[in-house]
């Protein structure tokens, strides 16, 4: 993502689309806005967005897909990154459904300008922070040269004898290295949950007293001596990311 936010406003009411676009333009951030009157129009356009304002009750023309259906479709798409979704609704009864599809937040019509500014600021901050993290790289010696790997492409690292195995989005990579050196270099986004594992906090899906679940489905042993430190590091990380 560039520093210009790509924003979609999806609502079947033109006046609502215009009002939301007006509120967006009032925010102190560079952005491009595309308006859609239906789920069909959004899907037909085919472009990716960083942020989507989506009317839950939006109906398409000649289609049964409403706003919630579009959100589920977006979440099921195989894209390199998913947009932040903010639902706009006239009925608070849909709130719980909104979080089922990983909505960032919801706004109730008529949309309050101050509330909009607060939600937009937090969403934009998260998007820009993730983009900045995505630009950070780990540089390693590999195959007689140097290789740069985006940090967010790394789920976790495992120490095996005198080598490091990187578990990546596109497979595995093994090279000579010391996990202790990486622990120090990557402090803040990575945490050593066991003497053999250094995990990327960005990819933590959940945890309990004995293991950490990563977003790639792997479950890793969490040392009982590391539990308190891990929880603190993870809370600090997500707190910083949400600012």
Short mmCIF file of N, CA, C and O in Angstrom, two decimals, residues 60-182:
data_model
loop_
_atom_site.label_atom_id
_atom_site.label_comp_id
_atom_site.label_asym_id
_atom_site.label_seq_id
_atom_site.Cartn_x
_atom_site.Cartn_y
_atom_site.Cartn_z
N UNK A 60 -28.35 -5.26 -3.81
CA UNK A 60 -27.87 -5.11 -5.17
C UNK A 60 -29.02 -5.05 -6.14
O UNK A 60 -30.19 -5.21 -5.78
N UNK A 61 -28.71 -4.84 -7.38
CA UNK A 61 -29.72 -4.83 -8.42
C UNK A 61 -29.71 -6.19 -9.10
O UNK A 61 -28.75 -6.56 -9.76
N UNK A 62 -30.81 -6.93 -8.90
CA UNK A 62 -30.89 -8.27 -9.50
C UNK A 62 -30.04 -9.29 -8.78
O UNK A 62 -29.68 -10.31 -9.35
N UNK A 63 -29.68 -9.05 -7.53
CA UNK A 63 -28.90 -10.01 -6.77
C UNK A 63 -29.41 -10.05 -5.34
O UNK A 63 -29.94 -9.08 -4.84
N UNK A 64 -29.21 -11.20 -4.69
CA UNK A 64 -29.65 -11.35 -3.29
C UNK A 64 -28.55 -10.95 -2.32
O UNK A 64 -28.76 -10.97 -1.12
N UNK A 65 -27.36 -10.59 -2.83
CA UNK A 65 -26.25 -10.30 -1.94
C UNK A 65 -26.40 -8.92 -1.30
O UNK A 65 -26.43 -7.91 -1.98
N UNK A 66 -26.52 -8.92 0.03
CA UNK A 66 -26.57 -7.64 0.74
C UNK A 66 -25.17 -7.29 1.23
O UNK A 66 -24.18 -7.92 0.85
N UNK A 67 -25.09 -6.27 2.09
CA UNK A 67 -23.79 -5.85 2.56
C UNK A 67 -23.06 -6.91 3.37
O UNK A 67 -21.85 -7.08 3.23
N UNK A 68 -23.79 -7.64 4.20
CA UNK A 68 -23.17 -8.71 4.98
C UNK A 68 -22.65 -9.82 4.07
O UNK A 68 -21.56 -10.37 4.29
N UNK A 69 -23.43 -10.13 3.03
CA UNK A 69 -22.99 -11.13 2.07
C UNK A 69 -21.71 -10.70 1.36
O UNK A 69 -20.81 -11.51 1.12
N UNK A 70 -21.63 -9.41 1.03
CA UNK A 70 -20.42 -8.89 0.38
C UNK A 70 -19.24 -8.99 1.33
O UNK A 70 -18.13 -9.35 0.92
N UNK A 71 -19.45 -8.68 2.61
CA UNK A 71 -18.36 -8.77 3.59
C UNK A 71 -17.84 -10.20 3.68
O UNK A 71 -16.62 -10.44 3.70
N UNK A 72 -18.74 -11.17 3.72
CA UNK A 72 -18.32 -12.58 3.77
C UNK A 72 -17.56 -12.95 2.50
O UNK A 72 -16.58 -13.71 2.55
N UNK A 73 -18.02 -12.45 1.37
CA UNK A 73 -17.34 -12.73 0.11
C UNK A 73 -15.93 -12.14 0.12
O UNK A 73 -14.97 -12.81 -0.29
N UNK A 74 -15.80 -10.92 0.59
CA UNK A 74 -14.47 -10.27 0.68
C UNK A 74 -13.54 -11.08 1.56
O UNK A 74 -12.38 -11.33 1.23
N UNK A 75 -14.04 -11.51 2.71
CA UNK A 75 -13.21 -12.27 3.65
C UNK A 75 -12.81 -13.63 3.08
O UNK A 75 -11.80 -14.21 3.49
N UNK A 76 -13.58 -14.14 2.14
CA UNK A 76 -13.25 -15.43 1.54
C UNK A 76 -12.36 -15.33 0.32
O UNK A 76 -11.94 -16.35 -0.24
N UNK A 77 -12.04 -14.11 -0.11
CA UNK A 77 -11.22 -13.92 -1.30
C UNK A 77 -9.75 -14.18 -1.00
O UNK A 77 -9.26 -13.86 0.07
N UNK A 78 -9.07 -14.78 -1.97
CA UNK A 78 -7.64 -15.08 -1.83
C UNK A 78 -6.84 -13.90 -2.34
O UNK A 78 -6.42 -13.84 -3.48
N UNK A 79 -6.67 -12.91 -1.47
CA UNK A 79 -5.92 -11.70 -1.84
C UNK A 79 -4.72 -11.56 -0.92
O UNK A 79 -4.68 -12.15 0.17
N UNK A 80 -3.74 -10.78 -1.37
CA UNK A 80 -2.52 -10.64 -0.57
C UNK A 80 -2.79 -9.89 0.73
O UNK A 80 -2.08 -10.06 1.71
N UNK A 81 -3.82 -9.07 0.76
CA UNK A 81 -4.18 -8.40 2.01
C UNK A 81 -5.68 -8.12 2.01
O UNK A 81 -6.30 -7.95 0.97
N UNK A 82 -6.24 -8.09 3.19
CA UNK A 82 -7.66 -7.87 3.37
C UNK A 82 -7.91 -6.41 3.79
O UNK A 82 -7.12 -5.84 4.53
N UNK A 83 -9.01 -5.82 3.30
CA UNK A 83 -9.30 -4.45 3.72
C UNK A 83 -9.85 -4.40 5.14
O UNK A 83 -10.42 -5.38 5.64
N UNK A 84 -9.70 -3.26 5.78
CA UNK A 84 -10.40 -2.99 7.03
C UNK A 84 -11.85 -2.67 6.65
O UNK A 84 -12.10 -1.89 5.74
N UNK A 85 -12.80 -3.30 7.33
CA UNK A 85 -14.22 -3.08 7.05
C UNK A 85 -14.88 -2.34 8.21
O UNK A 85 -14.76 -2.74 9.37
N UNK A 86 -15.54 -1.24 7.90
CA UNK A 86 -16.35 -0.52 8.88
C UNK A 86 -17.79 -0.56 8.38
O UNK A 86 -18.10 -0.07 7.29
N UNK A 87 -18.66 -1.17 9.16
CA UNK A 87 -20.06 -1.27 8.77
C UNK A 87 -20.81 0.02 9.11
O UNK A 87 -20.56 0.64 10.15
N UNK A 88 -21.72 0.37 8.24
CA UNK A 88 -22.62 1.50 8.47
C UNK A 88 -24.03 0.93 8.44
O UNK A 88 -24.44 0.31 7.46
N UNK A 89 -24.78 1.12 9.52
CA UNK A 89 -26.08 0.47 9.62
C UNK A 89 -27.10 1.36 10.32
O UNK A 89 -26.74 2.21 11.14
N UNK A 90 -28.34 1.15 9.99
CA UNK A 90 -29.42 1.87 10.66
C UNK A 90 -29.97 1.09 11.83
O UNK A 90 -30.84 1.58 12.56
N UNK A 91 -29.46 -0.14 12.04
CA UNK A 91 -30.01 -1.01 13.07
C UNK A 91 -28.89 -1.65 13.88
O UNK A 91 -28.05 -2.38 13.35
N UNK A 92 -28.88 -1.39 15.17
CA UNK A 92 -27.83 -1.95 16.04
C UNK A 92 -27.96 -3.46 16.21
O UNK A 92 -27.02 -4.10 16.67
N UNK A 93 -29.09 -4.04 15.81
CA UNK A 93 -29.27 -5.49 15.96
C UNK A 93 -28.27 -6.27 15.10
O UNK A 93 -28.05 -7.45 15.32
N UNK A 94 -27.65 -5.60 14.10
CA UNK A 94 -26.70 -6.28 13.24
C UNK A 94 -25.27 -6.26 13.78
O UNK A 94 -24.37 -6.82 13.16
N UNK A 95 -25.07 -5.63 14.91
CA UNK A 95 -23.71 -5.42 15.42
C UNK A 95 -22.95 -6.72 15.61
O UNK A 95 -21.79 -6.85 15.19
N UNK A 96 -23.58 -7.72 16.24
CA UNK A 96 -22.88 -8.97 16.50
C UNK A 96 -22.51 -9.69 15.22
O UNK A 96 -21.44 -10.30 15.11
N UNK A 97 -23.38 -9.63 14.21
CA UNK A 97 -23.06 -10.22 12.91
C UNK A 97 -21.84 -9.54 12.30
O UNK A 97 -21.03 -10.17 11.64
N UNK A 98 -21.71 -8.25 12.53
CA UNK A 98 -20.59 -7.49 11.96
C UNK A 98 -19.26 -8.04 12.43
O UNK A 98 -18.30 -8.17 11.65
N UNK A 99 -19.16 -8.39 13.70
CA UNK A 99 -17.89 -8.86 14.22
C UNK A 99 -17.59 -10.30 13.81
O UNK A 99 -16.45 -10.74 13.88
N UNK A 100 -18.60 -11.03 13.34
CA UNK A 100 -18.39 -12.38 12.82
C UNK A 100 -17.52 -12.37 11.57
O UNK A 100 -16.90 -13.38 11.24
N UNK A 101 -17.53 -11.27 10.84
CA UNK A 101 -16.73 -11.18 9.62
C UNK A 101 -15.52 -10.27 9.81
O UNK A 101 -14.96 -9.74 8.86
N UNK A 102 -15.12 -10.11 11.05
CA UNK A 102 -13.91 -9.34 11.35
C UNK A 102 -14.02 -7.87 11.06
O UNK A 102 -13.05 -7.24 10.64
N UNK A 103 -15.20 -7.30 11.30
CA UNK A 103 -15.35 -5.86 11.08
C UNK A 103 -14.53 -5.09 12.12
O UNK A 103 -14.44 -5.50 13.28
N UNK A 104 -13.93 -4.02 11.70
CA UNK A 104 -13.12 -3.20 12.60
C UNK A 104 -14.00 -2.44 13.58
O UNK A 104 -13.70 -2.33 14.76
N UNK A 105 -15.13 -1.92 13.07
CA UNK A 105 -16.05 -1.14 13.89
C UNK A 105 -17.34 -0.96 13.11
O UNK A 105 -17.44 -1.36 11.95
N UNK A 106 -18.34 -0.39 13.75
CA UNK A 106 -19.58 -0.09 13.04
C UNK A 106 -20.02 1.32 13.41
O UNK A 106 -19.71 1.84 14.47
N UNK A 107 -20.75 1.94 12.50
CA UNK A 107 -21.30 3.27 12.71
C UNK A 107 -22.81 3.19 12.48
O UNK A 107 -23.27 2.57 11.52
N UNK A 108 -23.58 3.80 13.37
CA UNK A 108 -25.03 3.77 13.28
C UNK A 108 -25.53 5.04 12.59
O UNK A 108 -25.11 6.15 12.92
N UNK A 109 -26.41 4.86 11.61
CA UNK A 109 -27.04 5.99 10.92
C UNK A 109 -28.06 6.65 11.84
O UNK A 109 -28.77 5.95 12.57
N UNK A 110 -28.22 7.96 11.80
CA UNK A 110 -27.38 8.91 11.06
C UNK A 110 -25.99 9.00 11.69
O UNK A 110 -25.87 9.08 12.92
N UNK A 111 -24.99 9.00 10.87
CA UNK A 111 -23.60 8.92 11.35
C UNK A 111 -23.19 10.24 11.99
O UNK A 111 -23.27 11.30 11.37
N UNK A 112 -22.74 10.15 13.25
CA UNK A 112 -22.25 11.32 13.97
C UNK A 112 -20.85 11.68 13.48
O UNK A 112 -19.97 10.82 13.37
N UNK A 113 -20.64 12.95 13.18
CA UNK A 113 -19.37 13.38 12.58
C UNK A 113 -18.19 13.16 13.51
O UNK A 113 -17.12 12.73 13.08
N UNK A 114 -18.35 13.42 14.80
CA UNK A 114 -17.25 13.22 15.74
C UNK A 114 -16.92 11.74 15.90
O UNK A 114 -15.75 11.36 15.92
N UNK A 115 -17.96 10.91 16.00
CA UNK A 115 -17.74 9.47 16.12
C UNK A 115 -17.05 8.95 14.87
O UNK A 115 -16.14 8.11 14.94
N UNK A 116 -17.47 9.45 13.71
CA UNK A 116 -16.84 9.04 12.45
C UNK A 116 -15.35 9.37 12.47
O UNK A 116 -14.52 8.53 12.11
N UNK A 117 -15.00 10.58 12.90
CA UNK A 117 -13.61 11.01 12.92
C UNK A 117 -12.77 10.11 13.83
O UNK A 117 -11.63 9.75 13.50
N UNK A 118 -13.34 9.72 14.98
CA UNK A 118 -12.61 8.86 15.92
C UNK A 118 -12.36 7.49 15.32
O UNK A 118 -11.24 6.95 15.38
N UNK A 119 -13.40 6.89 14.74
CA UNK A 119 -13.28 5.55 14.16
C UNK A 119 -12.34 5.58 12.96
O UNK A 119 -11.49 4.70 12.79
N UNK A 120 -12.49 6.59 12.12
CA UNK A 120 -11.64 6.70 10.93
C UNK A 120 -10.18 6.84 11.32
O UNK A 120 -9.30 6.20 10.73
N UNK A 121 -9.89 7.65 12.33
CA UNK A 121 -8.52 7.86 12.77
C UNK A 121 -7.87 6.56 13.23
O UNK A 121 -6.72 6.26 12.88
N UNK A 122 -8.61 5.77 14.01
CA UNK A 122 -8.06 4.49 14.49
C UNK A 122 -7.86 3.51 13.35
O UNK A 122 -6.85 2.80 13.30
N UNK A 123 -8.81 3.45 12.42
CA UNK A 123 -8.69 2.54 11.29
C UNK A 123 -7.52 2.91 10.39
O UNK A 123 -6.72 2.05 10.00
N UNK A 124 -7.40 4.20 10.08
CA UNK A 124 -6.30 4.67 9.24
C UNK A 124 -4.95 4.41 9.91
O UNK A 124 -3.98 4.00 9.26
N UNK A 125 -4.90 4.62 11.23
CA UNK A 125 -3.68 4.37 11.97
C UNK A 125 -3.26 2.92 11.89
O UNK A 125 -2.07 2.61 11.72
N UNK A 126 -4.22 2.02 12.01
CA UNK A 126 -3.91 0.59 11.93
C UNK A 126 -3.41 0.23 10.53
O UNK A 126 -2.44 -0.51 10.39
N UNK A 127 -4.08 0.75 9.51
CA UNK A 127 -3.69 0.44 8.13
C UNK A 127 -2.27 0.92 7.84
O UNK A 127 -1.44 0.19 7.29
N UNK A 128 -1.98 2.15 8.22
CA UNK A 128 -0.66 2.72 7.95
C UNK A 128 0.43 2.03 8.76
O UNK A 128 1.55 1.84 8.28
N UNK A 129 0.08 1.63 9.99
CA UNK A 129 1.05 0.92 10.82
C UNK A 129 1.40 -0.43 10.22
O UNK A 129 2.56 -0.83 10.18
N UNK A 130 0.37 -1.15 9.75
CA UNK A 130 0.61 -2.46 9.13
C UNK A 130 1.42 -2.30 7.85
O UNK A 130 2.26 -3.15 7.52
N UNK A 131 1.15 -1.24 7.10
CA UNK A 131 1.92 -0.99 5.88
C UNK A 131 3.38 -0.73 6.20
O UNK A 131 4.28 -1.21 5.50
N UNK A 132 3.62 0.03 7.27
CA UNK A 132 4.99 0.32 7.69
C UNK A 132 5.69 -0.95 8.13
O UNK A 132 6.86 -1.19 7.79
N UNK A 133 4.98 -1.79 8.89
CA UNK A 133 5.56 -3.07 9.31
C UNK A 133 5.88 -3.93 8.10
O UNK A 133 6.89 -4.65 8.08
N UNK A 134 5.00 -3.88 7.10
CA UNK A 134 5.21 -4.68 5.90
C UNK A 134 6.46 -4.27 5.12
O UNK A 134 7.00 -5.06 4.34
N UNK A 135 6.91 -3.03 5.32
CA UNK A 135 8.11 -2.57 4.62
C UNK A 135 9.40 -2.96 5.35
O UNK A 135 10.48 -2.86 4.78
N UNK A 136 9.29 -3.39 6.62
CA UNK A 136 10.46 -3.78 7.38
C UNK A 136 10.91 -5.17 6.94
O UNK A 136 10.09 -6.04 6.69
N UNK A 137 12.22 -5.36 6.88
CA UNK A 137 12.76 -6.61 6.36
C UNK A 137 13.85 -7.18 7.27
O UNK A 137 14.54 -6.43 7.97
N UNK A 138 14.01 -8.49 7.22
CA UNK A 138 15.12 -9.19 7.84
C UNK A 138 16.11 -9.52 6.74
O UNK A 138 15.75 -10.15 5.75
N UNK A 139 17.35 -9.08 6.89
CA UNK A 139 18.38 -9.35 5.89
C UNK A 139 19.27 -10.47 6.43
O UNK A 139 19.85 -10.35 7.51
N UNK A 140 19.39 -11.55 5.65
CA UNK A 140 20.18 -12.71 6.08
C UNK A 140 21.21 -13.06 5.01
O UNK A 140 21.09 -12.68 3.85
N UNK A 141 22.24 -13.78 5.43
CA UNK A 141 23.20 -14.34 4.49
C UNK A 141 22.64 -15.66 3.99
O UNK A 141 22.33 -16.56 4.77
N UNK A 142 22.52 -15.77 2.66
CA UNK A 142 21.88 -16.97 2.10
C UNK A 142 22.42 -17.23 0.70
O UNK A 142 22.48 -16.32 -0.13
N UNK A 143 22.79 -18.48 0.45
CA UNK A 143 23.26 -18.93 -0.87
C UNK A 143 24.38 -18.04 -1.41
O UNK A 143 24.39 -17.66 -2.59
N UNK A 144 25.32 -17.71 -0.54
CA UNK A 144 26.48 -16.94 -0.97
C UNK A 144 26.24 -15.46 -1.13
O UNK A 144 27.13 -14.72 -1.58
N UNK A 145 25.06 -15.00 -0.78
CA UNK A 145 24.76 -13.58 -0.90
C UNK A 145 23.88 -13.12 0.25
O UNK A 145 23.91 -13.70 1.34
N UNK A 146 23.10 -12.10 0.00
CA UNK A 146 22.19 -11.58 1.02
C UNK A 146 20.76 -11.65 0.50
O UNK A 146 20.52 -11.44 -0.69
N UNK A 147 19.85 -11.93 1.39
CA UNK A 147 18.44 -12.03 1.03
C UNK A 147 17.62 -11.21 2.02
O UNK A 147 17.81 -11.31 3.23
N UNK A 148 16.71 -10.37 1.50
CA UNK A 148 15.85 -9.53 2.35
C UNK A 148 14.46 -10.13 2.38
O UNK A 148 13.84 -10.37 1.34
N UNK A 149 13.95 -10.38 3.59
CA UNK A 149 12.64 -11.01 3.77
C UNK A 149 11.74 -10.07 4.57
O UNK A 149 12.09 -9.70 5.70
N UNK A 150 10.58 -9.68 4.04
CA UNK A 150 9.65 -8.83 4.81
C UNK A 150 9.27 -9.51 6.12
O UNK A 150 8.94 -10.71 6.14
N UNK A 151 9.32 -8.76 7.21
CA UNK A 151 9.02 -9.35 8.52
C UNK A 151 7.63 -9.97 8.58
O UNK A 151 7.43 -11.03 9.19
N UNK A 152 6.66 -9.33 7.93
CA UNK A 152 5.30 -9.85 8.01
C UNK A 152 5.09 -11.11 7.18
O UNK A 152 4.03 -11.71 7.22
N UNK A 153 6.12 -11.51 6.40
CA UNK A 153 6.06 -12.78 5.67
C UNK A 153 6.52 -13.94 6.54
O UNK A 153 6.40 -15.10 6.15
N UNK A 154 7.04 -13.63 7.73
CA UNK A 154 7.57 -14.66 8.63
C UNK A 154 6.55 -14.96 9.72
O UNK A 154 6.16 -14.08 10.48
N UNK A 155 6.11 -16.22 9.80
CA UNK A 155 5.22 -16.63 10.89
C UNK A 155 6.02 -16.81 12.18
O UNK A 155 5.68 -16.26 13.22
N UNK A 156 7.09 -17.62 12.07
CA UNK A 156 7.95 -17.83 13.23
C UNK A 156 9.27 -18.43 12.77
O UNK A 156 9.44 -18.78 11.58
N UNK A 157 10.20 -18.54 13.71
CA UNK A 157 11.52 -19.11 13.43
C UNK A 157 11.78 -20.24 14.42
O UNK A 157 11.39 -20.16 15.59
N UNK A 158 12.44 -21.27 13.94
CA UNK A 158 12.79 -22.39 14.81
C UNK A 158 14.30 -22.63 14.75
O UNK A 158 14.90 -22.61 13.67
N UNK A 159 14.90 -22.82 15.92
CA UNK A 159 16.32 -23.12 16.00
C UNK A 159 16.52 -24.62 15.88
O UNK A 159 15.95 -25.39 16.66
N UNK A 160 17.30 -25.05 14.90
CA UNK A 160 17.61 -26.46 14.70
C UNK A 160 19.12 -26.63 14.58
O UNK A 160 19.71 -26.23 13.58
N UNK A 161 19.72 -27.20 15.61
CA UNK A 161 21.17 -27.33 15.69
C UNK A 161 21.80 -25.93 15.57
O UNK A 161 21.54 -25.08 16.39
N UNK A 162 22.57 -25.67 14.54
CA UNK A 162 23.19 -24.35 14.39
C UNK A 162 22.51 -23.55 13.29
O UNK A 162 23.05 -22.55 12.83
N UNK A 163 21.35 -23.99 12.87
CA UNK A 163 20.63 -23.32 11.80
C UNK A 163 19.32 -22.70 12.29
O UNK A 163 18.79 -23.08 13.34
N UNK A 164 18.81 -21.76 11.50
CA UNK A 164 17.50 -21.15 11.74
C UNK A 164 16.57 -21.57 10.59
O UNK A 164 16.95 -21.44 9.42
N UNK A 165 15.40 -22.05 10.93
CA UNK A 165 14.40 -22.37 9.92
C UNK A 165 13.31 -21.29 10.00
O UNK A 165 12.69 -21.11 11.05
N UNK A 166 13.13 -20.57 8.90
CA UNK A 166 12.08 -19.57 8.82
C UNK A 166 10.82 -20.20 8.24
O UNK A 166 10.87 -20.81 7.17
N UNK A 167 9.70 -20.06 8.94
CA UNK A 167 8.42 -20.54 8.43
C UNK A 167 7.70 -19.34 7.82
O UNK A 167 7.26 -18.43 8.52
N UNK A 168 7.62 -19.35 6.49
CA UNK A 168 7.18 -18.20 5.73
C UNK A 168 5.83 -18.42 5.06
O UNK A 168 5.34 -19.55 4.99
N UNK A 169 5.26 -17.36 4.54
CA UNK A 169 3.99 -17.46 3.82
C UNK A 169 4.12 -18.35 2.58
O UNK A 169 3.16 -18.97 2.16
N UNK A 170 5.32 -18.39 2.00
CA UNK A 170 5.51 -19.18 0.78
C UNK A 170 6.39 -20.40 1.00
O UNK A 170 7.04 -20.89 0.08
N UNK A 171 6.44 -20.91 2.24
CA UNK A 171 7.20 -22.12 2.51
C UNK A 171 8.21 -21.96 3.63
O UNK A 171 8.00 -21.19 4.56
N UNK A 172 9.32 -22.69 3.54
CA UNK A 172 10.35 -22.64 4.56
C UNK A 172 11.67 -22.21 3.94
O UNK A 172 11.91 -22.39 2.75
N UNK A 173 12.54 -21.68 4.80
CA UNK A 173 13.88 -21.31 4.37
C UNK A 173 14.82 -21.57 5.54
O UNK A 173 14.55 -21.17 6.67
N UNK A 174 15.93 -22.25 5.28
CA UNK A 174 16.88 -22.60 6.33
C UNK A 174 18.25 -21.98 6.05
O UNK A 174 18.72 -21.98 4.91
N UNK A 175 18.85 -21.42 7.09
CA UNK A 175 20.16 -20.82 6.92
C UNK A 175 20.92 -20.87 8.25
O UNK A 175 20.32 -21.11 9.31
N UNK A 176 22.21 -20.64 8.19
CA UNK A 176 23.03 -20.65 9.40
C UNK A 176 22.80 -19.37 10.19
O UNK A 176 22.86 -18.26 9.65
N UNK A 177 22.52 -19.53 11.48
CA UNK A 177 22.31 -18.36 12.32
C UNK A 177 22.02 -18.75 13.75
O UNK A 177 21.81 -19.93 14.07
N UNK A 178 22.00 -17.74 14.63
CA UNK A 178 21.73 -17.96 16.04
C UNK A 178 20.43 -17.28 16.43
O UNK A 178 20.24 -16.08 16.17
N UNK A 179 19.55 -18.02 17.07
CA UNK A 179 18.24 -17.47 17.42
C UNK A 179 18.37 -16.36 18.46
O UNK A 179 17.55 -15.43 18.49
N UNK A 180 19.40 -16.44 19.31
CA UNK A 180 19.61 -15.39 20.31
C UNK A 180 19.89 -14.04 19.67
O UNK A 180 19.42 -13.00 20.15
N UNK A 181 20.66 -14.05 18.57
CA UNK A 181 20.94 -12.80 17.87
C UNK A 181 19.67 -12.21 17.27
O UNK A 181 19.44 -10.99 17.30
N UNK A 182 18.81 -13.08 16.70
CA UNK A 182 17.56 -12.63 16.09
C UNK A 182 16.59 -12.11 17.15
O UNK A 182 15.86 -11.15 16.93
#
